[in-house]
PDB file of C-alpha atoms and ligand atoms in Angstrom:
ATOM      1  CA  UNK A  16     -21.668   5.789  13.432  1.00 36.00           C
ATOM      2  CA  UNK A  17     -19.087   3.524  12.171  1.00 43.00           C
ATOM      3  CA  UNK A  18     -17.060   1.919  14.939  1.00 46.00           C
ATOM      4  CA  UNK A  19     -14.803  -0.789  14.203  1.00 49.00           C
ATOM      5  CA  UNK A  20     -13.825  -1.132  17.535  1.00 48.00           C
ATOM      6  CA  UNK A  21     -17.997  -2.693  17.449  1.00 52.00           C
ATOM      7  CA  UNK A  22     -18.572  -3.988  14.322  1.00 64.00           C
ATOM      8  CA  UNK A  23     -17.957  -7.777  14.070  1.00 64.00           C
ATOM      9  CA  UNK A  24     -16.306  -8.339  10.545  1.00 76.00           C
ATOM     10  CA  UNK A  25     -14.089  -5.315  10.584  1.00 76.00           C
ATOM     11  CA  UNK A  26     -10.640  -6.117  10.948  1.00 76.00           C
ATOM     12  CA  UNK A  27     -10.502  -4.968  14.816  1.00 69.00           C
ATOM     13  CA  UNK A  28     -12.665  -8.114  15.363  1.00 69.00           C
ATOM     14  CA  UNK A  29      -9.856 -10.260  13.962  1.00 73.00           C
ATOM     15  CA  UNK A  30      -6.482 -11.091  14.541  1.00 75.00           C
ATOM     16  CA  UNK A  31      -4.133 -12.096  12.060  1.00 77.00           C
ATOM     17  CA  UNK A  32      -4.576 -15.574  11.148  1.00 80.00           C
ATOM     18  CA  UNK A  33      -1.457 -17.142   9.570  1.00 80.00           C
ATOM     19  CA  UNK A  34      -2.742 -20.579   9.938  1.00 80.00           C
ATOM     20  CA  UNK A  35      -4.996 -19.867   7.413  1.00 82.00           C
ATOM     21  CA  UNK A  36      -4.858 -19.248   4.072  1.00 84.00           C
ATOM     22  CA  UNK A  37      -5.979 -15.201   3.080  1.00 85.00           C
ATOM     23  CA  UNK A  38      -6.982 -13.802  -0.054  1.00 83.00           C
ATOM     24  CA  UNK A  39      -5.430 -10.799   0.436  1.00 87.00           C
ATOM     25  CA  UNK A  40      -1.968 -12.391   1.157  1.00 90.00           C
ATOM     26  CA  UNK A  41      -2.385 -15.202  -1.766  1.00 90.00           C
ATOM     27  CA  UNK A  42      -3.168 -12.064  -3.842  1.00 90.00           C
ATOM     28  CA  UNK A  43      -0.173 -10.658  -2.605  1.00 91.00           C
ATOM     29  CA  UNK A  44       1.927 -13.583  -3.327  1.00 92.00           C
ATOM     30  CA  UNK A  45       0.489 -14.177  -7.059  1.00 91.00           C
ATOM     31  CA  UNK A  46       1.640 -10.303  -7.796  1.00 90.00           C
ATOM     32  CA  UNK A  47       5.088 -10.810  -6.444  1.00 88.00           C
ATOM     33  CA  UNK A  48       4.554  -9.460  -2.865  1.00 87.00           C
ATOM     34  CA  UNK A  49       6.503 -10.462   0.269  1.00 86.00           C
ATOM     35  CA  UNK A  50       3.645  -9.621   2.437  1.00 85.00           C
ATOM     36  CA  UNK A  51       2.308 -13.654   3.264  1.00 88.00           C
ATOM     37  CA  UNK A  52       3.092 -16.488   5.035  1.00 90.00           C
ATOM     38  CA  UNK A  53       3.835 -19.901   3.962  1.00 92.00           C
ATOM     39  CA  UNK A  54       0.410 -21.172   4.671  1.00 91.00           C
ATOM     40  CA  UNK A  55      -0.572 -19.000   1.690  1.00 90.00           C
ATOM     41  CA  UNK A  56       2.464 -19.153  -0.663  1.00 93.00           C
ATOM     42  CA  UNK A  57       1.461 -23.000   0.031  1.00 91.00           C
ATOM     43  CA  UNK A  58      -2.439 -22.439  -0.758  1.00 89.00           C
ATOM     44  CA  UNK A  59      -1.121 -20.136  -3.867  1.00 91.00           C
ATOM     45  CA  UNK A  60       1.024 -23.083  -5.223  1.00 93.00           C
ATOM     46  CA  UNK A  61      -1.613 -25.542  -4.587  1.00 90.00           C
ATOM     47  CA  UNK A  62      -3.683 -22.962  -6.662  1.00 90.00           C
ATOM     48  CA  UNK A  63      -1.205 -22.370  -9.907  1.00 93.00           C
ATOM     49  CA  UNK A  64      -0.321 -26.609  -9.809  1.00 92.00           C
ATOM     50  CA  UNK A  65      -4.016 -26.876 -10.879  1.00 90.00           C
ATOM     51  CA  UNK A  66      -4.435 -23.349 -12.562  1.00 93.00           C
ATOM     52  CA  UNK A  67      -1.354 -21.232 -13.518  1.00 93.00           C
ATOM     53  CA  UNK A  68      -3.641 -18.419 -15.588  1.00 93.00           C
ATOM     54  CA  UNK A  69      -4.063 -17.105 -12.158  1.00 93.00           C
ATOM     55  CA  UNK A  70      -1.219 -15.165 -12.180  1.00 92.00           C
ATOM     56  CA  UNK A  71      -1.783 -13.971 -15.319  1.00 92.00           C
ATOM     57  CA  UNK A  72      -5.348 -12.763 -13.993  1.00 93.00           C
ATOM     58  CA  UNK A  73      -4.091 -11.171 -10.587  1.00 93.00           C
ATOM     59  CA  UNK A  74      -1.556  -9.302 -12.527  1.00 92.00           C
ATOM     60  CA  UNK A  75      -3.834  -8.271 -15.457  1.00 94.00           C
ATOM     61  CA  UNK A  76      -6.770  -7.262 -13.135  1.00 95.00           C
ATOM     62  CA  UNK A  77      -3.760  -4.817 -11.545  1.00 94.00           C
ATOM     63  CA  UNK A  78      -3.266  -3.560 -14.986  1.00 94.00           C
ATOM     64  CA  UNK A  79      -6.954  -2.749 -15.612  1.00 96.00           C
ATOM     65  CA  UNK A  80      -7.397  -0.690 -12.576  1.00 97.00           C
ATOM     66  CA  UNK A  81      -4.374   1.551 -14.058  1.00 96.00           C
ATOM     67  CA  UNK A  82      -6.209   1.795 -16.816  1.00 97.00           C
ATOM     68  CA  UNK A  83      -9.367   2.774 -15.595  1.00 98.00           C
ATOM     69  CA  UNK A  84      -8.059   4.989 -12.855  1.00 98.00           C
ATOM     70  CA  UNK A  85      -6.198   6.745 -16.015  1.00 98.00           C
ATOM     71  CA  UNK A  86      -9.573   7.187 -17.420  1.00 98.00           C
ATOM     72  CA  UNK A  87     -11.571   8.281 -14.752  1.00 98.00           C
ATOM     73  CA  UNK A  88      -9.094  10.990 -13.655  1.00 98.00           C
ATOM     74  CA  UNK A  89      -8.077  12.055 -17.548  1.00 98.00           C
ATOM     75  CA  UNK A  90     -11.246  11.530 -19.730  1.00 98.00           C
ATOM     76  CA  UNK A  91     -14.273  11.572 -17.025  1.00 98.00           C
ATOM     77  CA  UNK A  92     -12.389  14.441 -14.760  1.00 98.00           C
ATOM     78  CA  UNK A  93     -13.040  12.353 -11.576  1.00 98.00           C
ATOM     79  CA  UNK A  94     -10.820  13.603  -8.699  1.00 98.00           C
ATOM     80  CA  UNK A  95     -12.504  10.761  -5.546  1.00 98.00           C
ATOM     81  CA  UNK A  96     -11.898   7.645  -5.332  1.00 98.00           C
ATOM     82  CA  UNK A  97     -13.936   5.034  -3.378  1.00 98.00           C
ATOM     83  CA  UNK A  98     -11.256   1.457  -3.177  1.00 98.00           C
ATOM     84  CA  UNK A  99     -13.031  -1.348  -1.197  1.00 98.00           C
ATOM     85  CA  UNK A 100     -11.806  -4.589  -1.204  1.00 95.00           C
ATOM     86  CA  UNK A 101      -8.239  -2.855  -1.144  1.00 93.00           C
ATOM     87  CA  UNK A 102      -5.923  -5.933  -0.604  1.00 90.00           C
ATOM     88  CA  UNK A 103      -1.757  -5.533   0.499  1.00 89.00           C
ATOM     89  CA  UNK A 104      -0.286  -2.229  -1.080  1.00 86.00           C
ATOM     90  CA  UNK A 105       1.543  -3.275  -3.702  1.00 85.00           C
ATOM     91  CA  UNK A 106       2.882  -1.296  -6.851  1.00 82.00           C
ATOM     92  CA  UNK A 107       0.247   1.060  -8.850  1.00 89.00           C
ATOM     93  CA  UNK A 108      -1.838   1.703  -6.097  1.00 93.00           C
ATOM     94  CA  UNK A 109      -5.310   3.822  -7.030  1.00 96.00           C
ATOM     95  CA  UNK A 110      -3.860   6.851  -4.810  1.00 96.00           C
ATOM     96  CA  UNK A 111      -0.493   6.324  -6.439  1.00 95.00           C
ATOM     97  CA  UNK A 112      -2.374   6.694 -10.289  1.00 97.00           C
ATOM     98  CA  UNK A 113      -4.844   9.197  -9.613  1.00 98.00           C
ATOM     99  CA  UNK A 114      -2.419  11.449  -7.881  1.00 97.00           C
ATOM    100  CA  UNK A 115       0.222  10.938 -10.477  1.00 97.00           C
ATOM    101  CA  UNK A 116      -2.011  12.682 -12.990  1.00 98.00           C
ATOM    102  CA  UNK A 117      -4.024  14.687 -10.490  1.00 98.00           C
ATOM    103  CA  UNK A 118      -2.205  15.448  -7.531  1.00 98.00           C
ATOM    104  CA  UNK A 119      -5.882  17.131  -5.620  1.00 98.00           C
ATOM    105  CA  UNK A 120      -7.386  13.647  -5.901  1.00 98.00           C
ATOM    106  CA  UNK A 121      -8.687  11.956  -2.533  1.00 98.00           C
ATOM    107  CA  UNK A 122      -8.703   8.723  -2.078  1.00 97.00           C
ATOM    108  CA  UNK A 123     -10.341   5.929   0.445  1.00 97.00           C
ATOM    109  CA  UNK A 124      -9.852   2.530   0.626  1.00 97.00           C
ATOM    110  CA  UNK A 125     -11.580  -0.158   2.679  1.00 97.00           C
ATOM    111  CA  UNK A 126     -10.625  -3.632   3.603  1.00 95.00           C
ATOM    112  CA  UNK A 127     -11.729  -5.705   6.887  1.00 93.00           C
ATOM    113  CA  UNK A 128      -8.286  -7.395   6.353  1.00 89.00           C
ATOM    114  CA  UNK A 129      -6.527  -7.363   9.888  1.00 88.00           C
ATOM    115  CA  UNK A 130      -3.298  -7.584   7.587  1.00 87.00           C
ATOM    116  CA  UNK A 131      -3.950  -5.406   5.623  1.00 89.00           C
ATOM    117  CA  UNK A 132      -4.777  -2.956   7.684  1.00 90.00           C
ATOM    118  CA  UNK A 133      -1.859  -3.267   9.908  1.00 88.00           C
ATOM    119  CA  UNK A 134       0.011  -2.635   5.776  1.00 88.00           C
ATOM    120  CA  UNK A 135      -1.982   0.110   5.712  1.00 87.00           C
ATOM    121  CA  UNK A 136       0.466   3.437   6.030  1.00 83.00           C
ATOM    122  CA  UNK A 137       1.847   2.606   2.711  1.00 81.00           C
ATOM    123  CA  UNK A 138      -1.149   3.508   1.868  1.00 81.00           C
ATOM    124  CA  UNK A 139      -1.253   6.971   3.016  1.00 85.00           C
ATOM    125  CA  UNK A 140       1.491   8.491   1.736  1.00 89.00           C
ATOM    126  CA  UNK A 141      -0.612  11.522  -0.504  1.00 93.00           C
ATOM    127  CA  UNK A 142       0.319  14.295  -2.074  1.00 95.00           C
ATOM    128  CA  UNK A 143      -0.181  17.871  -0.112  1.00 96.00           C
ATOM    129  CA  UNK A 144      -2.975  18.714  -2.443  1.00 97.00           C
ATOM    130  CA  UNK A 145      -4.885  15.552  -2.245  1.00 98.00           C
ATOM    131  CA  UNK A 146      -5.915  13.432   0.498  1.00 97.00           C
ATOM    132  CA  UNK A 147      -5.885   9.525   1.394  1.00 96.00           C
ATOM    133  CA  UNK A 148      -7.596   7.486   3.843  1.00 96.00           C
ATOM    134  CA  UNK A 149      -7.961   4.021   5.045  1.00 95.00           C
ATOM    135  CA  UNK A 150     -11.288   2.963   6.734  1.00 96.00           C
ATOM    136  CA  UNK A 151     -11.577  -0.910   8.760  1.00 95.00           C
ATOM    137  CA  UNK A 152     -15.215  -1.877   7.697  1.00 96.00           C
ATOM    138  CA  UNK A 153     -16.982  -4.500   6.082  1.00 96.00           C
ATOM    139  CA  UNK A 154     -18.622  -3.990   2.527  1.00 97.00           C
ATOM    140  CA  UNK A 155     -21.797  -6.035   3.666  1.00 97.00           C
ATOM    141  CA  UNK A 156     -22.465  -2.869   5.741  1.00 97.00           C
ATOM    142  CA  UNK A 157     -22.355  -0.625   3.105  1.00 98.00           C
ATOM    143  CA  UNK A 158     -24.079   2.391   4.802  1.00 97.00           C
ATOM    144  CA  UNK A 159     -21.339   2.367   7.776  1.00 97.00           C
ATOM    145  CA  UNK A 160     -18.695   2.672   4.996  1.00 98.00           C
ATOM    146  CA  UNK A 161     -20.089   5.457   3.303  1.00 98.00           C
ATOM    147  CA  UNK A 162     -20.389   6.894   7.187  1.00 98.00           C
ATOM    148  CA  UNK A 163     -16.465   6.636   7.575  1.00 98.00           C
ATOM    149  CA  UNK A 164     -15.463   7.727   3.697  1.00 98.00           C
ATOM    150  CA  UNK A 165     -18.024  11.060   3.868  1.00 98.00           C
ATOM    151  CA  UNK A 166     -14.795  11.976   6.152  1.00 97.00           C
ATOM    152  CA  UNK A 167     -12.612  12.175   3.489  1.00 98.00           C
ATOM    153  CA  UNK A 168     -14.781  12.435   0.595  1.00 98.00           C
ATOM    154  CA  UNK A 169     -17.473  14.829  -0.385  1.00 98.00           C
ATOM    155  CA  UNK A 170     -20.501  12.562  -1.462  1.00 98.00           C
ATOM    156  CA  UNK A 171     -22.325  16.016  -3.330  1.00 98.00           C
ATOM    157  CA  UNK A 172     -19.174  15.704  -5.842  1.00 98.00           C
ATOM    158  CA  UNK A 173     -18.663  12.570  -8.673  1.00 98.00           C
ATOM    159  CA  UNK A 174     -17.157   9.548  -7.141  1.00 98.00           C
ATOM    160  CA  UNK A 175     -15.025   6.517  -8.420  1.00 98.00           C
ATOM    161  CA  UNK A 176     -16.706   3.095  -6.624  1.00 98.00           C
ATOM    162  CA  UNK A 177     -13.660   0.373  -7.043  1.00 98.00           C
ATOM    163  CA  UNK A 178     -14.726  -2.935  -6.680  1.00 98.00           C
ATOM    164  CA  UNK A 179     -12.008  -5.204  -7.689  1.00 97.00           C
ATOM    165  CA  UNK A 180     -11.764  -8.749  -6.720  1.00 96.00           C
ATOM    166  CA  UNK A 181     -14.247  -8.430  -3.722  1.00 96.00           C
ATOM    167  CA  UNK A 182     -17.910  -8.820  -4.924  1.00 98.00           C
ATOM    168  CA  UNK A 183     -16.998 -12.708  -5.334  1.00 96.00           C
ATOM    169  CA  UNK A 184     -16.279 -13.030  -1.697  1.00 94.00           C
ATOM    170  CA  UNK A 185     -20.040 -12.141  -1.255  1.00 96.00           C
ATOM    171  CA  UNK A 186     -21.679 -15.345  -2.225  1.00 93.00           C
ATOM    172  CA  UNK A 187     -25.206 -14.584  -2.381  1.00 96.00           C
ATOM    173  CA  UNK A 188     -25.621 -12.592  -5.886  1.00 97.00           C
ATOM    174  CA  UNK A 189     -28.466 -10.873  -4.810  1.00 97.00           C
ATOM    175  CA  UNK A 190     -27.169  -9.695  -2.127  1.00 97.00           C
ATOM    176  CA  UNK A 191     -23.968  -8.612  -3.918  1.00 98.00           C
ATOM    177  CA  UNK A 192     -26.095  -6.499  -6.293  1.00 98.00           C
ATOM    178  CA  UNK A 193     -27.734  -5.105  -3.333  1.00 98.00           C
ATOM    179  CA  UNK A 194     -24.850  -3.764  -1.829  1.00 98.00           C
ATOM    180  CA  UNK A 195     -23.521  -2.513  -5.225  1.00 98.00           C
ATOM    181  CA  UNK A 196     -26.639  -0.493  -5.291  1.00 98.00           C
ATOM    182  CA  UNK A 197     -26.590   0.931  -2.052  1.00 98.00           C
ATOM    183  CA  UNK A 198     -23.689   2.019  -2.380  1.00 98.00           C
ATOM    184  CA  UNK A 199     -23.924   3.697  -6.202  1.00 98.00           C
ATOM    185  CA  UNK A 200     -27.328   5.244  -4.617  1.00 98.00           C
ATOM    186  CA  UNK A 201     -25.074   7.442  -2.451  1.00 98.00           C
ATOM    187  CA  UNK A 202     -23.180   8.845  -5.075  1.00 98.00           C
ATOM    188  CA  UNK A 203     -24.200  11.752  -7.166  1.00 98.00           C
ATOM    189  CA  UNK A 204     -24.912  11.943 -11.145  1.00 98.00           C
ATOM    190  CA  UNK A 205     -21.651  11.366 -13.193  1.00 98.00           C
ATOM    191  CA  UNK A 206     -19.933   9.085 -10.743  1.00 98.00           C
ATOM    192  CA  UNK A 207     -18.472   6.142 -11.622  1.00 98.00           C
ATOM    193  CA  UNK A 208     -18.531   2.255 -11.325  1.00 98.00           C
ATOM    194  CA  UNK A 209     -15.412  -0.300 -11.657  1.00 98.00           C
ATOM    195  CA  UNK A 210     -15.954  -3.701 -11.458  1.00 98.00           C
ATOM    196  CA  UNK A 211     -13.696  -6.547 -11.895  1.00 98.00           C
ATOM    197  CA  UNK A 212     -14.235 -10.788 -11.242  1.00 97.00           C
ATOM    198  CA  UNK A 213     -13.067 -13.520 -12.011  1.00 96.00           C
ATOM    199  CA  UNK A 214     -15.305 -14.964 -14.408  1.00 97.00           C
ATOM    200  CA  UNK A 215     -16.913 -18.752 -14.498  1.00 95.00           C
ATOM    201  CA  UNK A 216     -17.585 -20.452 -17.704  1.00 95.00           C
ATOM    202  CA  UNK A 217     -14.420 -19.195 -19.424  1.00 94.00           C
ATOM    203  CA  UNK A 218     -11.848 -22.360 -18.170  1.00 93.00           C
ATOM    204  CA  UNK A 219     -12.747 -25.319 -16.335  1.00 93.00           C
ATOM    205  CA  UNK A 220      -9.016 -25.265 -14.751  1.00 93.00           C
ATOM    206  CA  UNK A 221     -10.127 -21.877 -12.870  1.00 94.00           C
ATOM    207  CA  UNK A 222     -13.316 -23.403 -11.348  1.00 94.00           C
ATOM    208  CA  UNK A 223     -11.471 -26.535 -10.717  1.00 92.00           C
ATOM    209  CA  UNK A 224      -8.778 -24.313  -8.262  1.00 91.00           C
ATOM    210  CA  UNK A 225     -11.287 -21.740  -7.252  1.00 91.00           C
ATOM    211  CA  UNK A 226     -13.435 -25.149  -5.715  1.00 89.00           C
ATOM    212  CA  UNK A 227     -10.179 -26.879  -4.170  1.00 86.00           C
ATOM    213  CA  UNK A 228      -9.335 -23.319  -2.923  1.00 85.00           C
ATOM    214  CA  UNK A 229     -12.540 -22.855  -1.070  1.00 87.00           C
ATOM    215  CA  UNK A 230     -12.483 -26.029   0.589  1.00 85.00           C
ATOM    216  CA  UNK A 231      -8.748 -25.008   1.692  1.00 76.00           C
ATOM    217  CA  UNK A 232     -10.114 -23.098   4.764  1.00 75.00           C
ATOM    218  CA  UNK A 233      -9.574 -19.801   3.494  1.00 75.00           C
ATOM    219  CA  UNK A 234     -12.635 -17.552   3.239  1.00 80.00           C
ATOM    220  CA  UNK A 235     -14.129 -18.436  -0.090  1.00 88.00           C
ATOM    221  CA  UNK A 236     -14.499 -16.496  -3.853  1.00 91.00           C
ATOM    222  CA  UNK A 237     -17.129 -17.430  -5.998  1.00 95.00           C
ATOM    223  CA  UNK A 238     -17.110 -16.857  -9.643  1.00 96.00           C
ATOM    224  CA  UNK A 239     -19.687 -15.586 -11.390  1.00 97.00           C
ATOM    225  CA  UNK A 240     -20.750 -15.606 -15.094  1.00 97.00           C
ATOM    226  CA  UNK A 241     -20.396 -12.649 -17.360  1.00 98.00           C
ATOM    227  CA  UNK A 242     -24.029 -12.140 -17.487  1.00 98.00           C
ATOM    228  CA  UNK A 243     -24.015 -11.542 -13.704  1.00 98.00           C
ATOM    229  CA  UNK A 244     -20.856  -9.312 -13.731  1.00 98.00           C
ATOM    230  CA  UNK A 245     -22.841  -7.186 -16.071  1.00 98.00           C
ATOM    231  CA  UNK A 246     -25.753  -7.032 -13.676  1.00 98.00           C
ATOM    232  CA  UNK A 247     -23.518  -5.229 -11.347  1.00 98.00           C
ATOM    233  CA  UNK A 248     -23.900  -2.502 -13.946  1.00 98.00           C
ATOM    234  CA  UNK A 249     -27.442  -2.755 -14.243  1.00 98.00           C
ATOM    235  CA  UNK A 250     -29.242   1.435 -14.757  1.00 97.00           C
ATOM    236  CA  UNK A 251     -25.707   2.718 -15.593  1.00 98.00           C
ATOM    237  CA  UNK A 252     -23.971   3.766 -18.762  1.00 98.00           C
ATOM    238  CA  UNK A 253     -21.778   0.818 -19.543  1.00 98.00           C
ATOM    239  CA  UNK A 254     -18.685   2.718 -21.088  1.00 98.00           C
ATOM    240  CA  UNK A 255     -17.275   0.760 -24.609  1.00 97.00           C
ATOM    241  CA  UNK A 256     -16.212  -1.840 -24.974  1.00 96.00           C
ATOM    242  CA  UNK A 257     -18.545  -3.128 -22.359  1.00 98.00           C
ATOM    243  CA  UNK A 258     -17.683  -6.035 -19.541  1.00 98.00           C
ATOM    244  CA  UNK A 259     -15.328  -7.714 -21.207  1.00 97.00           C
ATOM    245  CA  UNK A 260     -11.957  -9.981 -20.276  1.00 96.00           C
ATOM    246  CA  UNK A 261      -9.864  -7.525 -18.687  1.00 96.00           C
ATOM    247  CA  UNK A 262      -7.110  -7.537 -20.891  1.00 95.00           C
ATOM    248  CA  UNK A 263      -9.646  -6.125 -23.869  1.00 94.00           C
ATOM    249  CA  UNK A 264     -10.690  -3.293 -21.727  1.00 96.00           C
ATOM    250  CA  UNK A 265      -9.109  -0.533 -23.812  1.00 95.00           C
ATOM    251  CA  UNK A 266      -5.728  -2.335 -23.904  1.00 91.00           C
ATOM    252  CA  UNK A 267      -2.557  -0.333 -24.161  1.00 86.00           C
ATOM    253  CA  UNK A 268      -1.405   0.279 -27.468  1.00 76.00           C
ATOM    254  CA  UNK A 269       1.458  -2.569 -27.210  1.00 70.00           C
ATOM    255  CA  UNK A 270      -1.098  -5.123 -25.790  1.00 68.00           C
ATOM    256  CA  UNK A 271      -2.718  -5.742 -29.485  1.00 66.00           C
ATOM    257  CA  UNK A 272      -3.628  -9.448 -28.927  1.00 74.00           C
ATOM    258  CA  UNK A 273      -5.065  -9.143 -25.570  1.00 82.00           C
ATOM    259  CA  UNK A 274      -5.346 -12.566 -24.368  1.00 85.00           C
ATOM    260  CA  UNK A 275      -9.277 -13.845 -23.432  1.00 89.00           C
ATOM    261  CA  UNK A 276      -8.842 -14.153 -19.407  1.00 93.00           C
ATOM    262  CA  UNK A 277     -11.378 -15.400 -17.013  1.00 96.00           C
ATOM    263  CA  UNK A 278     -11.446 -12.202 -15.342  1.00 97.00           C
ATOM    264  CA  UNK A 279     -14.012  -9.851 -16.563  1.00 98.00           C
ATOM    265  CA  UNK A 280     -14.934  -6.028 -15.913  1.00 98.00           C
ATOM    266  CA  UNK A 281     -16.380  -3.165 -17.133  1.00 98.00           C
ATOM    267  CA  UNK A 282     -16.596   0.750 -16.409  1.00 98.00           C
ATOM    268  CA  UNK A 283     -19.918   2.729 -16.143  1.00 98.00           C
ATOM    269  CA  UNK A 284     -20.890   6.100 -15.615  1.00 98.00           C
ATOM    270  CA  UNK A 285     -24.155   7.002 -12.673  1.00 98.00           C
ATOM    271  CA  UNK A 286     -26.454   9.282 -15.405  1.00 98.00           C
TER     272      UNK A 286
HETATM  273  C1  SAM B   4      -8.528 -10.734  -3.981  1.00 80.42           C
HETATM  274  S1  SAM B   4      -8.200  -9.337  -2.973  1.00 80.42           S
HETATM  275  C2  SAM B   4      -8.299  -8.021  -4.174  1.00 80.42           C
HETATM  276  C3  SAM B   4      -7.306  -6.898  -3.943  1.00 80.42           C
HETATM  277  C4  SAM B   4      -7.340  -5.729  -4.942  1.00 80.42           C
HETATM  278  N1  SAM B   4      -8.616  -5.052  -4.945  1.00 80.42           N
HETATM  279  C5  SAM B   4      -6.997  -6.204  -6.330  1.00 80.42           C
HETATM  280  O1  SAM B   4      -7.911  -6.442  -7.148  1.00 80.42           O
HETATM  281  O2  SAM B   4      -5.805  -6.381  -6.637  1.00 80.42           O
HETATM  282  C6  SAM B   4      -9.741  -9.168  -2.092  1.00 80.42           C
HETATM  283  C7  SAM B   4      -9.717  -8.138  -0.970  1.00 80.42           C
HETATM  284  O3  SAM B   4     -11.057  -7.961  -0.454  1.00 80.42           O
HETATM  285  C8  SAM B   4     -10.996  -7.891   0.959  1.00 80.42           C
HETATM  286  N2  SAM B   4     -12.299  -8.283   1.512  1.00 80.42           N
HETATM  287  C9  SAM B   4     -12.867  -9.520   1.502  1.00 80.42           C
HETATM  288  N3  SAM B   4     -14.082  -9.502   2.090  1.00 80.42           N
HETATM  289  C10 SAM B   4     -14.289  -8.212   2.485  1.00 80.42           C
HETATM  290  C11 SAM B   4     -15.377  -7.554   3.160  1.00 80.42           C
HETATM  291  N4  SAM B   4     -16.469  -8.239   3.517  1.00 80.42           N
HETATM  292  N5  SAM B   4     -15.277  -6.226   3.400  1.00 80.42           N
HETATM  293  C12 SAM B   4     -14.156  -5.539   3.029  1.00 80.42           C
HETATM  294  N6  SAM B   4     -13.101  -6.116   2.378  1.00 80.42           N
HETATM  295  C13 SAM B   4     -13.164  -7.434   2.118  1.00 80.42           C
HETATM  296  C14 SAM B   4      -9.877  -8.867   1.318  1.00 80.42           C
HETATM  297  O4  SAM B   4      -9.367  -8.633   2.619  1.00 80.42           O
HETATM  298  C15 SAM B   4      -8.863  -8.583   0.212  1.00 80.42           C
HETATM  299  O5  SAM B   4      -7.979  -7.562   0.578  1.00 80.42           O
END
């Protein structure tokens, strides 16, 4: 049974630290959000002085999950939605998408962000037909989320699994895979995977903030190569054009020259 209330990692184990430096409120304040404190907008700027693409990455990643929400819910016919790794509401939520063009979609997201969960009615605000959650749990324990979405979600019906911007906070790679597995294994034939990283050996400038930023305090990301992002997708159908830099990931049709980002991700479908 999933119980926040016992589970240390879960946002009721935490209090809100603003002392520290966050990634979900430096994410926040890279996509234009007021929800932070000046000990991140001060981590952030430390970040952009050594690295400014990261706005440009925070901001495209955003614009990829539109785009593969889009697909998932008009091409693939995918009405659940599985968000972990959630971060601050801010605009183009998944709910906000998916129920745009499918008002009967459901919707869960996860975060073990006290923050975020204390942001986390904006994320509830669904239409009558469909439903949204929001569930305090870890990812490392991916069995107790499952526990806590199977409320909202039917697990015998094709799922969406968003991962975007989280694995790297898992630093162990096999262990990352692991849980990406565990939790795919749950979900029936013709559901979905969305991953999304930042991506190492694309700019030195991103390592060089990503390293200073991990030595800030704040809990740290790791990068990962392409060829490891890709594992993630390892005994699915990776959808064209592949894992590629988020901006080429079926760009809109006014996006022609896509710029090459250090953020990489990819779409695949469970067989
Ligand atoms: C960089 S933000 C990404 C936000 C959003 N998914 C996006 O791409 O715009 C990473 C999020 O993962 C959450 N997170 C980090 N470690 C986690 C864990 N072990 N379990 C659940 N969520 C976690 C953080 O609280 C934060 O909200």
């Amino acid at each position: 049974m999933s119980d926040p209330e016992t589970t240390p990692g879960t946002a009721a184990h935490q209090k809100i630290d603003s002392s520290v430096p966050h990634s979900a409120r430096i994410w926040n304040y890279w996509l234009g959000g007021k929800d932070n404190y000046p000990v991140d907008e001060e981590a952030g700027d430390a970040y952009t002085a050594v690295f400014p693409g990261i706005v440009t990455i925070a901001r495209s990643s955003r614009a990829f999950l539109r785009r593969t929400i889009t697909y998932l819910v008009t091409e693939a016919g995918i009405r659940q939605f599985l968000d972990i790794g959630t971060g601050l509401p801010t605009a183009d939520n998944t709910h906000e998408v998916a129920q745009r063009l499918a008002p009967e979609s459901r919707i869960v997201y996860v975060d073990n962000d006290p923050m975020v969960l204390a942001h986390a009615r904006a994320l509830l605000y669904s239409t009558p037909e469909g439903a949204t959650a929001y569930v305090d749990s870890n990812v490392l324990t991916p069995e107790r989320v499952l526990e806590a979405a199977a409320r909202t979600l039917d697990f015998s019906r094709p799922t969406a699994l968003i991962l975007s911007n989280i694995l790297g906070h898992i630093a162990d790679h096999d262990e990352a895979r692991s849980v990406v597995t565990r939790l795919m294994d749950a979900l029936p034939s013709g559901s979905h995977l969305s991953v999304n990283d930042g991506s190492r050996g694309i700019d030195p400038g991103f390592e060089q903030a990503q390293d200073g930023y991990n030595e800030s305090g704040a809990v740290p990301y790791n990068l990962r190569t392409v060829d490891e992002i890709t594992s993630f997708f390892d005994g699915l159908e990776l959808l064209e054009p592949g894992v590629v830099p988020v901006t080429r990931w079926r760009p809109d049709a006014d996006a022609a020259d896509a710029p090459v980002i250090a953020e990489h991700g990819g779409l695949a479908r469970k067989p």
